[in-house]
PDB file of C-alpha atoms in Angstrom:
ATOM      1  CA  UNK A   1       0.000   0.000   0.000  1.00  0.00           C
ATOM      2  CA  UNK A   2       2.559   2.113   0.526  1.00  0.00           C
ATOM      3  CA  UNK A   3       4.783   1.794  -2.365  1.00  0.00           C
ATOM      4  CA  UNK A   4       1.229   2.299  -4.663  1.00  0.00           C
ATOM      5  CA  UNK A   5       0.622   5.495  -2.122  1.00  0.00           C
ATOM      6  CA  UNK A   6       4.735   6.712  -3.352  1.00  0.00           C
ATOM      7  CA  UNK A   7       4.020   6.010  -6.758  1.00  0.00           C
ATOM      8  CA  UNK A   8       0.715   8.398  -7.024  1.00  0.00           C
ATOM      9  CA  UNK A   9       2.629  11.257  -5.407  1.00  0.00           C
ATOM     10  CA  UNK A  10       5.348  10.450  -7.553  1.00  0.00           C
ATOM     11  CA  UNK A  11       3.266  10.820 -10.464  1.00  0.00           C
ATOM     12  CA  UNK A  12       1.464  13.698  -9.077  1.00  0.00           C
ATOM     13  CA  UNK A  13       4.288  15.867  -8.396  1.00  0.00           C
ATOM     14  CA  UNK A  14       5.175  14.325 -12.425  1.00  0.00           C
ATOM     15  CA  UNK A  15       2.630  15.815 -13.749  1.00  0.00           C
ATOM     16  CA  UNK A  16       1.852  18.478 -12.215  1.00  0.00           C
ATOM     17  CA  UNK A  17      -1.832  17.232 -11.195  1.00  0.00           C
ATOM     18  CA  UNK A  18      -3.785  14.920 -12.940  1.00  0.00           C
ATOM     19  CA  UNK A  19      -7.109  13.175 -13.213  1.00  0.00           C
ATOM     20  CA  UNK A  20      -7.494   9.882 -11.788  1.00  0.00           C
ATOM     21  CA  UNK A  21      -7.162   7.695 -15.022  1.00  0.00           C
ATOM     22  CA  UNK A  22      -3.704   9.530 -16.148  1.00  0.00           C
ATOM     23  CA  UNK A  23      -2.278   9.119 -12.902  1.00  0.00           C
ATOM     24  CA  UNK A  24      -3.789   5.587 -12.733  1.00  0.00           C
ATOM     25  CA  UNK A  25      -1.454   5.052 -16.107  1.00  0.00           C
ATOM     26  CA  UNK A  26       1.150   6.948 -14.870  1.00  0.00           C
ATOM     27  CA  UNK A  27       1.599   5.077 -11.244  1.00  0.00           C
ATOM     28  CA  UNK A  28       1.075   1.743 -13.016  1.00  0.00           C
ATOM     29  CA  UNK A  29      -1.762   1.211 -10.757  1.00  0.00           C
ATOM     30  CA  UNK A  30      -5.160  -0.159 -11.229  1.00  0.00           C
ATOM     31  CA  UNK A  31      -7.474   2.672 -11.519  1.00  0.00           C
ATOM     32  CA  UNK A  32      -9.768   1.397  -8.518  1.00  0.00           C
ATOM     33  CA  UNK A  33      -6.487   1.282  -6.912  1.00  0.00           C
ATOM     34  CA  UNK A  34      -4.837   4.137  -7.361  1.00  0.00           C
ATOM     35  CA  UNK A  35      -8.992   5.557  -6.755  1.00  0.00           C
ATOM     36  CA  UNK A  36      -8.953   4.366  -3.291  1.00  0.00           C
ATOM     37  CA  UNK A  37      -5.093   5.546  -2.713  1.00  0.00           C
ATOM     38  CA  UNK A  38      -6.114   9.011  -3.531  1.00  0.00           C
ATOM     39  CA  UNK A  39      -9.250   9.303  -1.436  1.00  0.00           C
ATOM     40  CA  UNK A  40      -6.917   8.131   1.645  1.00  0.00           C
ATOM     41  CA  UNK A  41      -3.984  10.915   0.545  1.00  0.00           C
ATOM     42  CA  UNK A  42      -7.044  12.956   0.234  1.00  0.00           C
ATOM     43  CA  UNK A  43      -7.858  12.999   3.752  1.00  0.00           C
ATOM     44  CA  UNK A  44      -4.196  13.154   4.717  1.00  0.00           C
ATOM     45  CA  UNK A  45      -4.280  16.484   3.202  1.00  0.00           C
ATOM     46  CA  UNK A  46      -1.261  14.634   1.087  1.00  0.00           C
ATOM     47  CA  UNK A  47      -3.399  15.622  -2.583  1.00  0.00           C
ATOM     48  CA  UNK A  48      -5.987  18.153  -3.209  1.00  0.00           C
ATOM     49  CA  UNK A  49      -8.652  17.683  -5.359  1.00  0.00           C
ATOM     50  CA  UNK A  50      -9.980  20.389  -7.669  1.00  0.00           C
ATOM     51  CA  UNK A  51     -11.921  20.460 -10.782  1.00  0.00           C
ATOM     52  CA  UNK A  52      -8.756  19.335 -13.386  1.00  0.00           C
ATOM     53  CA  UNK A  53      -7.851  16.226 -10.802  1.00  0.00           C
ATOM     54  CA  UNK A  54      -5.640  15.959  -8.063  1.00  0.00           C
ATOM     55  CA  UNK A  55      -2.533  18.099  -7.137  1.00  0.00           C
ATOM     56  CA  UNK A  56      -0.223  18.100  -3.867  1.00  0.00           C
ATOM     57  CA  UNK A  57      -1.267  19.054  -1.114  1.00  0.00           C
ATOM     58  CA  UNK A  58      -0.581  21.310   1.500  1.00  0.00           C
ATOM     59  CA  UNK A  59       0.722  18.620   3.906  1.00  0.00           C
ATOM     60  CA  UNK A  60       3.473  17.482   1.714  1.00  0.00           C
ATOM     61  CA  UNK A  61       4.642  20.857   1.397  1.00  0.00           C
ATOM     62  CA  UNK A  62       4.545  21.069   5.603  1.00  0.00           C
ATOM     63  CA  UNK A  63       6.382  17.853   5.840  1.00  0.00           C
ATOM     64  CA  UNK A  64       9.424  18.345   3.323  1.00  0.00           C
ATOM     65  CA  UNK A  65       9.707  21.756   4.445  1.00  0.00           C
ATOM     66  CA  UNK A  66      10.682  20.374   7.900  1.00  0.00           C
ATOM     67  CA  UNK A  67      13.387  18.245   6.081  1.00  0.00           C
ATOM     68  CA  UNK A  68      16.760  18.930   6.332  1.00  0.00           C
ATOM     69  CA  UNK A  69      20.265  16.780   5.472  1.00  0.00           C
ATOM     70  CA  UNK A  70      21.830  18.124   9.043  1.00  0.00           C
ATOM     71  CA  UNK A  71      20.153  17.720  12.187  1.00  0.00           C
ATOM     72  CA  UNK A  72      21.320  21.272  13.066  1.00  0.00           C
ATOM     73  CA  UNK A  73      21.904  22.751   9.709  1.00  0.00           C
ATOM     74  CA  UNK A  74      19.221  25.263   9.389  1.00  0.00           C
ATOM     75  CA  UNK A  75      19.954  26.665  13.165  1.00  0.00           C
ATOM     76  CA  UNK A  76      23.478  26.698  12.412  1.00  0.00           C
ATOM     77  CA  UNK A  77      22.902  28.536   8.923  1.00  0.00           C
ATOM     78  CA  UNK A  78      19.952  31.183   9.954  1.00  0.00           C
ATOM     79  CA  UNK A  79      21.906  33.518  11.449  1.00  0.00           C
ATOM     80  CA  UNK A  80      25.318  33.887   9.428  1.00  0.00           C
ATOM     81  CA  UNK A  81      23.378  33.645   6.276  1.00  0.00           C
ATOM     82  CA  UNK A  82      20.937  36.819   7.285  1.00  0.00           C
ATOM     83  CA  UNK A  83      24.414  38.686   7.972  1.00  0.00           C
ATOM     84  CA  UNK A  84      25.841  37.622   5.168  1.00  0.00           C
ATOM     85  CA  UNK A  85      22.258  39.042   2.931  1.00  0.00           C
ATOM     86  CA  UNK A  86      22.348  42.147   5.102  1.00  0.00           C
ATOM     87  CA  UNK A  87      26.334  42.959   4.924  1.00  0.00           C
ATOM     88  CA  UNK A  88      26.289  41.859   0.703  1.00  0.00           C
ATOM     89  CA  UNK A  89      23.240  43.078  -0.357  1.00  0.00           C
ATOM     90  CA  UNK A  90      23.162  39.598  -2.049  1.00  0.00           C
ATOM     91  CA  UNK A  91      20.288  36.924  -1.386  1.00  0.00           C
ATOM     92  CA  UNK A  92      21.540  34.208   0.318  1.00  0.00           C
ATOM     93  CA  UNK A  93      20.478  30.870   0.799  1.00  0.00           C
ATOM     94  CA  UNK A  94      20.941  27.275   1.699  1.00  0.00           C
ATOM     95  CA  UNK A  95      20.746  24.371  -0.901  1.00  0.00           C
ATOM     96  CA  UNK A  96      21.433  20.288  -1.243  1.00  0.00           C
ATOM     97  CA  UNK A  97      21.513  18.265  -4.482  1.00  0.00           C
ATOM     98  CA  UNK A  98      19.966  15.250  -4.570  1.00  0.00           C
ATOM     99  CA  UNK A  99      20.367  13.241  -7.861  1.00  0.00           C
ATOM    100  CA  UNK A 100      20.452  15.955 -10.349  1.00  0.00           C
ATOM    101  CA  UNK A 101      18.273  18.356  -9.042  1.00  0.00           C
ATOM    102  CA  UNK A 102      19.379  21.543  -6.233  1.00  0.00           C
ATOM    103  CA  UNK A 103      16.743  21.370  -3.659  1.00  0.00           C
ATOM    104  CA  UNK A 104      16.877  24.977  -1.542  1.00  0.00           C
ATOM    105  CA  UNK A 105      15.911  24.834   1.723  1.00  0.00           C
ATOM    106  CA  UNK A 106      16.008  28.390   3.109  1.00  0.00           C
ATOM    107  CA  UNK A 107      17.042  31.818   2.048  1.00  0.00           C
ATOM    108  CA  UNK A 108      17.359  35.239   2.937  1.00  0.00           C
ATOM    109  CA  UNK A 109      16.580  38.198   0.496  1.00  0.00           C
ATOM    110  CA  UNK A 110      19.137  40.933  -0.160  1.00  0.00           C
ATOM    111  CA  UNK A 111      18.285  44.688  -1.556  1.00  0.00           C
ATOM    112  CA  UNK A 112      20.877  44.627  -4.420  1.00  0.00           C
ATOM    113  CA  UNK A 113      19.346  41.621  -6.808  1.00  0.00           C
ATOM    114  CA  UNK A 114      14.849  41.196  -6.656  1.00  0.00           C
ATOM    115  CA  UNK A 115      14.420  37.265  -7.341  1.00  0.00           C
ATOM    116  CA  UNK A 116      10.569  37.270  -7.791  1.00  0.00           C
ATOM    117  CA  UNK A 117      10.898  33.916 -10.047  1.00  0.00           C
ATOM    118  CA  UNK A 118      13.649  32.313  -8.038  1.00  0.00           C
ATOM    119  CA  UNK A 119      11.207  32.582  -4.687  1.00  0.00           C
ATOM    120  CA  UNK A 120       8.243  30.459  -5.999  1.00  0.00           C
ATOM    121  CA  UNK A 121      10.619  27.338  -7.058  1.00  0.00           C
ATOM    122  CA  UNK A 122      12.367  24.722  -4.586  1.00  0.00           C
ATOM    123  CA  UNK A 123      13.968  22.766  -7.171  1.00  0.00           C
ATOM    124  CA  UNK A 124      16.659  24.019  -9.681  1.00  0.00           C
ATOM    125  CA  UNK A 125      18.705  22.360 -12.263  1.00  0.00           C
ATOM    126  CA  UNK A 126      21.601  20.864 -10.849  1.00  0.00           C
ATOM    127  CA  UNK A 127      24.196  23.451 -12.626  1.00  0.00           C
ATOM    128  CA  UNK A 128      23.517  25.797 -10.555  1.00  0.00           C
ATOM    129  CA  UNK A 129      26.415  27.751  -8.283  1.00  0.00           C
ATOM    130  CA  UNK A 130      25.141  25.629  -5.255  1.00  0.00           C
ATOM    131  CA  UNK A 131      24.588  22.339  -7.233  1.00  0.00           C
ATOM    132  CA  UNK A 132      27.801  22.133  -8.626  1.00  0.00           C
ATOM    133  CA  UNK A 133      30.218  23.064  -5.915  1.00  0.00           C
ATOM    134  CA  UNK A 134      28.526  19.491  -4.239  1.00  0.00           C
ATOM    135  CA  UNK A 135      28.776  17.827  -7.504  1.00  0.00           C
ATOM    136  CA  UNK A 136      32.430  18.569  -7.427  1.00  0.00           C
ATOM    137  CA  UNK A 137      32.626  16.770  -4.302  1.00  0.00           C
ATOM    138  CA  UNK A 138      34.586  13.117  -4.544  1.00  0.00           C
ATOM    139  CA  UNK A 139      31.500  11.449  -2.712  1.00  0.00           C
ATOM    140  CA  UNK A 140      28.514  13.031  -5.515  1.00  0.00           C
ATOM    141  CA  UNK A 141      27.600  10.190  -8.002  1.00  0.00           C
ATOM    142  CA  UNK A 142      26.113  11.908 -10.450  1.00  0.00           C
ATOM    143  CA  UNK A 143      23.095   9.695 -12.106  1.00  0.00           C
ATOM    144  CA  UNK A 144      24.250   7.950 -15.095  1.00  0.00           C
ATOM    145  CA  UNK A 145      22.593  10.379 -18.120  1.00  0.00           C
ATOM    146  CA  UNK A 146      23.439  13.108 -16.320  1.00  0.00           C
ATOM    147  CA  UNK A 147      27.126  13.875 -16.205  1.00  0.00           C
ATOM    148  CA  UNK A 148      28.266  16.113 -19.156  1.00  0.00           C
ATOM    149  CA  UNK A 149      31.359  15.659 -20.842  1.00  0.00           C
ATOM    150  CA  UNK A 150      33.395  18.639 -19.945  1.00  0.00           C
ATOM    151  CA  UNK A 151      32.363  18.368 -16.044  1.00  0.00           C
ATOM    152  CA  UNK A 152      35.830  16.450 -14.988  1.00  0.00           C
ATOM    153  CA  UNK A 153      37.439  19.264 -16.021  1.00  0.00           C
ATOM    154  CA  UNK A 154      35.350  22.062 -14.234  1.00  0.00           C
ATOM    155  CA  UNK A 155      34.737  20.047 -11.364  1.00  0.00           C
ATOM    156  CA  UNK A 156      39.171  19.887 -10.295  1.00  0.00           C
ATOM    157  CA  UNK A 157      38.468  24.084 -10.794  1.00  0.00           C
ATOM    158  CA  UNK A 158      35.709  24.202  -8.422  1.00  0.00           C
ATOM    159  CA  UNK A 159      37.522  21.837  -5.802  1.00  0.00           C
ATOM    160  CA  UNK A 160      40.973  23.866  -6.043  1.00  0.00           C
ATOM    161  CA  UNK A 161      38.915  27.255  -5.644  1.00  0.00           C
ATOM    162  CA  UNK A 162      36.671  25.905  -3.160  1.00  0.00           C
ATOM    163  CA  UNK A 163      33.679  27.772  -5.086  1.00  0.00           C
ATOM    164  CA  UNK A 164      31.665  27.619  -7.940  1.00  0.00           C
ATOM    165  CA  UNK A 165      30.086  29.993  -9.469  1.00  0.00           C
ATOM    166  CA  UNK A 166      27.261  30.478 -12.130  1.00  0.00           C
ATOM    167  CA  UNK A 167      25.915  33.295 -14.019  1.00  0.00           C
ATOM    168  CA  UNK A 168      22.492  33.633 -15.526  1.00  0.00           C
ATOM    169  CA  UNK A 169      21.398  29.853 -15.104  1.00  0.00           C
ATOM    170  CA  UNK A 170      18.605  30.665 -12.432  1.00  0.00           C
ATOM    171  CA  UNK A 171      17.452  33.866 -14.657  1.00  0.00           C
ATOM    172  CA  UNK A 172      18.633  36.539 -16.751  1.00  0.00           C
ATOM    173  CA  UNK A 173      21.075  38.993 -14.753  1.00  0.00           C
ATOM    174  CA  UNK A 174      21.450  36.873 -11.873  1.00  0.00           C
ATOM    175  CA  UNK A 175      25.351  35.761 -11.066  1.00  0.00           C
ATOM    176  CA  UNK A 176      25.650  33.214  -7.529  1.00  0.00           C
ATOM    177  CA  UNK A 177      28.463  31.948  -5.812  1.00  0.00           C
ATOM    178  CA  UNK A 178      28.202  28.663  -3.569  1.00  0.00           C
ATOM    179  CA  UNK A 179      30.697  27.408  -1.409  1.00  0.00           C
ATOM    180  CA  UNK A 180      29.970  24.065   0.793  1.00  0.00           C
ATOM    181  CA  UNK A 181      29.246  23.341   3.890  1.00  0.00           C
ATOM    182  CA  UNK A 182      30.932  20.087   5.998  1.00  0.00           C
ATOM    183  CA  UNK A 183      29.505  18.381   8.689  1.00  0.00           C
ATOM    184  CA  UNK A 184      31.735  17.087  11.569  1.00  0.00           C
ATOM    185  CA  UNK A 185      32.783  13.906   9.418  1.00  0.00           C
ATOM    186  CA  UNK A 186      34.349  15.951   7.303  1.00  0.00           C
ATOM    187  CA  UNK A 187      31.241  15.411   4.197  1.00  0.00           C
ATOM    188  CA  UNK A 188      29.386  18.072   2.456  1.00  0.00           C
ATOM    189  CA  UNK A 189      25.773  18.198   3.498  1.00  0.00           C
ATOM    190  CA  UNK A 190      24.429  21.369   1.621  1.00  0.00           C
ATOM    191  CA  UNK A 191      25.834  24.896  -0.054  1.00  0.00           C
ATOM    192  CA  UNK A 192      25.972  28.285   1.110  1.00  0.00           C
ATOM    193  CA  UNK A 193      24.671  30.119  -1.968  1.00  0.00           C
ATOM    194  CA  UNK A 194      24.909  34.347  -2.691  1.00  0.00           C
ATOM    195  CA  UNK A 195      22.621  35.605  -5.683  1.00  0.00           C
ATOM    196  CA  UNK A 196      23.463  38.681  -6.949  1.00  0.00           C
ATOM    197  CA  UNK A 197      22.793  41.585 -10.096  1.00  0.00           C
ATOM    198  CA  UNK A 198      25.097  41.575 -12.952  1.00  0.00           C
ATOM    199  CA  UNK A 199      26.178  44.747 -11.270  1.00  0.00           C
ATOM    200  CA  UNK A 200      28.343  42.888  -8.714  1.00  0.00           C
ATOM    201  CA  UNK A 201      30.859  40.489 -10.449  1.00  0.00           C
ATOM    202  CA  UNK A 202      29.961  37.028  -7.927  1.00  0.00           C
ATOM    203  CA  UNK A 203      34.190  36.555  -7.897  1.00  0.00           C
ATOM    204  CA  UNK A 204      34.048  39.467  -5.614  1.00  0.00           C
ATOM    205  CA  UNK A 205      31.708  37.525  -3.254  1.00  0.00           C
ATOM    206  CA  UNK A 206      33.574  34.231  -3.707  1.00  0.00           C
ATOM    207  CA  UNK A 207      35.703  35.109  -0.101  1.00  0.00           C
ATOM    208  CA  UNK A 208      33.069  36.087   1.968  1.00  0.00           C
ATOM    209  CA  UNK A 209      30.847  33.658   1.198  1.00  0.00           C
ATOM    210  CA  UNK A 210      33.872  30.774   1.865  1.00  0.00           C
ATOM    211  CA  UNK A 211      34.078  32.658   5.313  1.00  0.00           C
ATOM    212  CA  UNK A 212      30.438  32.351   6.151  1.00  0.00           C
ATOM    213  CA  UNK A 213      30.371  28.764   5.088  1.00  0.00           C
ATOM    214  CA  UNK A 214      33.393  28.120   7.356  1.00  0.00           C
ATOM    215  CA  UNK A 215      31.397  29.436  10.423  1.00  0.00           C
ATOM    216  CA  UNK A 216      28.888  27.479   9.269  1.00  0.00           C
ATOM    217  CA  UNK A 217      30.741  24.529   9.053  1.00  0.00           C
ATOM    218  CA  UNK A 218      32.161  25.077  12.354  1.00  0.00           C
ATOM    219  CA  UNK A 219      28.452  25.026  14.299  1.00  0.00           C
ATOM    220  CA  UNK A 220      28.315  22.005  12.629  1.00  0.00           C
ATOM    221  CA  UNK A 221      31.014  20.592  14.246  1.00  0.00           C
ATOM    222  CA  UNK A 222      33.016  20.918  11.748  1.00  0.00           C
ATOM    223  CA  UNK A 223      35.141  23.172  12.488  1.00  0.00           C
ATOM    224  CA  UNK A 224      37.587  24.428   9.410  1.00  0.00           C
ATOM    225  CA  UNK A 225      36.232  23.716   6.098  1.00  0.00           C
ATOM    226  CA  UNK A 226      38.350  21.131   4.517  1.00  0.00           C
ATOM    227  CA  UNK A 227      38.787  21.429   0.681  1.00  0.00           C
ATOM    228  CA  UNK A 228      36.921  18.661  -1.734  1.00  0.00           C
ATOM    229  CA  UNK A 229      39.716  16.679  -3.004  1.00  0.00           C
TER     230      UNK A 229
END
């Protein structure tokens, strides 16, 4: 029950909402099935039902929002990365990549760069500032269709600088910086990310933002960044 209950939220979130015979087809259930799934996620308040189908509901968005890779990451990152906004002027935010998507997890808006379209999405491409400086990381298997040719190459850059940086890949304009943040084994368990306007060039923000991530790192446990290698 509830692998058939993972695969209708799978397909859900898939498609964006469906009806019940597309996402039916699309879960590979039976449609009385996947019928009597949804009426149960229903009243979980894990799907919504409105007059094109069902969509996600409010609970899911409740319970990943609670999710985090570090027990005390987001404590540990609130208050550096609100200093970091307020002394940049950048937005700043926390981030983790998980298969080949950057999942953000909080951020804090700065008054040098408006990021109305990057506010309503949770999920980026992978290739962003933050997805890549953890994809450079020895311990990131990318999945198999996803690795691009010339990444081996950009990947050693990123680990000797200890940053990455993107520019225009979340929207026009928009240059980040990411640097990572370790927990006390030593592993990367998210990014540090600054967003800025193409009026700031992001290498300026590339030793600041290592700093912040080192404090970060450090309530954590642990303690000195160490470089990916």
């Amino acid at each position: 029950m509830l692998a058939g209950a993972f695969a209708l939220l799978a397909a859900v979130e898939r498609t964006g909402g469906a009806g019940l015979t597309r996402l039916a087809c699309e879960s590979g259930l039976p449609k009385a099935t996947a019928h009597r799934l949804l009426e149960q996620l229903l009243g979980l308040g894990a799907v919504e039902r409105d007059a094109d189908g069902y969509r996600i509901g409010s609970r899911m968005f409740q319970l990943g929002n609670a999710w985090q890779p570090h027990p005390g990451l987001r404590a540990a990152a609130a208050g550096p990365a609100r200093r970091l906004a307020a002394v940049t002027g950048a937005a700043v935010g926390v981030a983790v990549l998980r298969h080949d998507r950057t999942l953000v997890l909080d951020w804090a808006p700065g008054d040098a760069v408006a990021l109305p379209a990057l506010c309503d999405r949770s999920a980026w491409p992978w290739y962003t500032a933050a997805g890549k400086v953890l994809a450079a990381a020895p311990e990131y298997r990318f999945p198999p269709t996803v690795t691009p040719a010339s990444w081996p190459r950009e990947g050693r850059a990123i680990r000797e600088r200890g940053v990455a940086v993107d520019r225009g890949v979340l929207t026009p304009g928009v240059c980040c910086v990411a640097a990572p943040l370790y927990d006390m084994s030593g592993a990367p368990v998210a990014a540090l990310f600054a967003a800025t306007g193409p009026a700031r060039r992001p290498e300026r923000l590339a030793d600041v933002v290592r700093r912040t991530g080192t404090a970060i790192s450090a309530g954590l446990g642990g303690g000195r960044s160490r470089p990916i290698t």
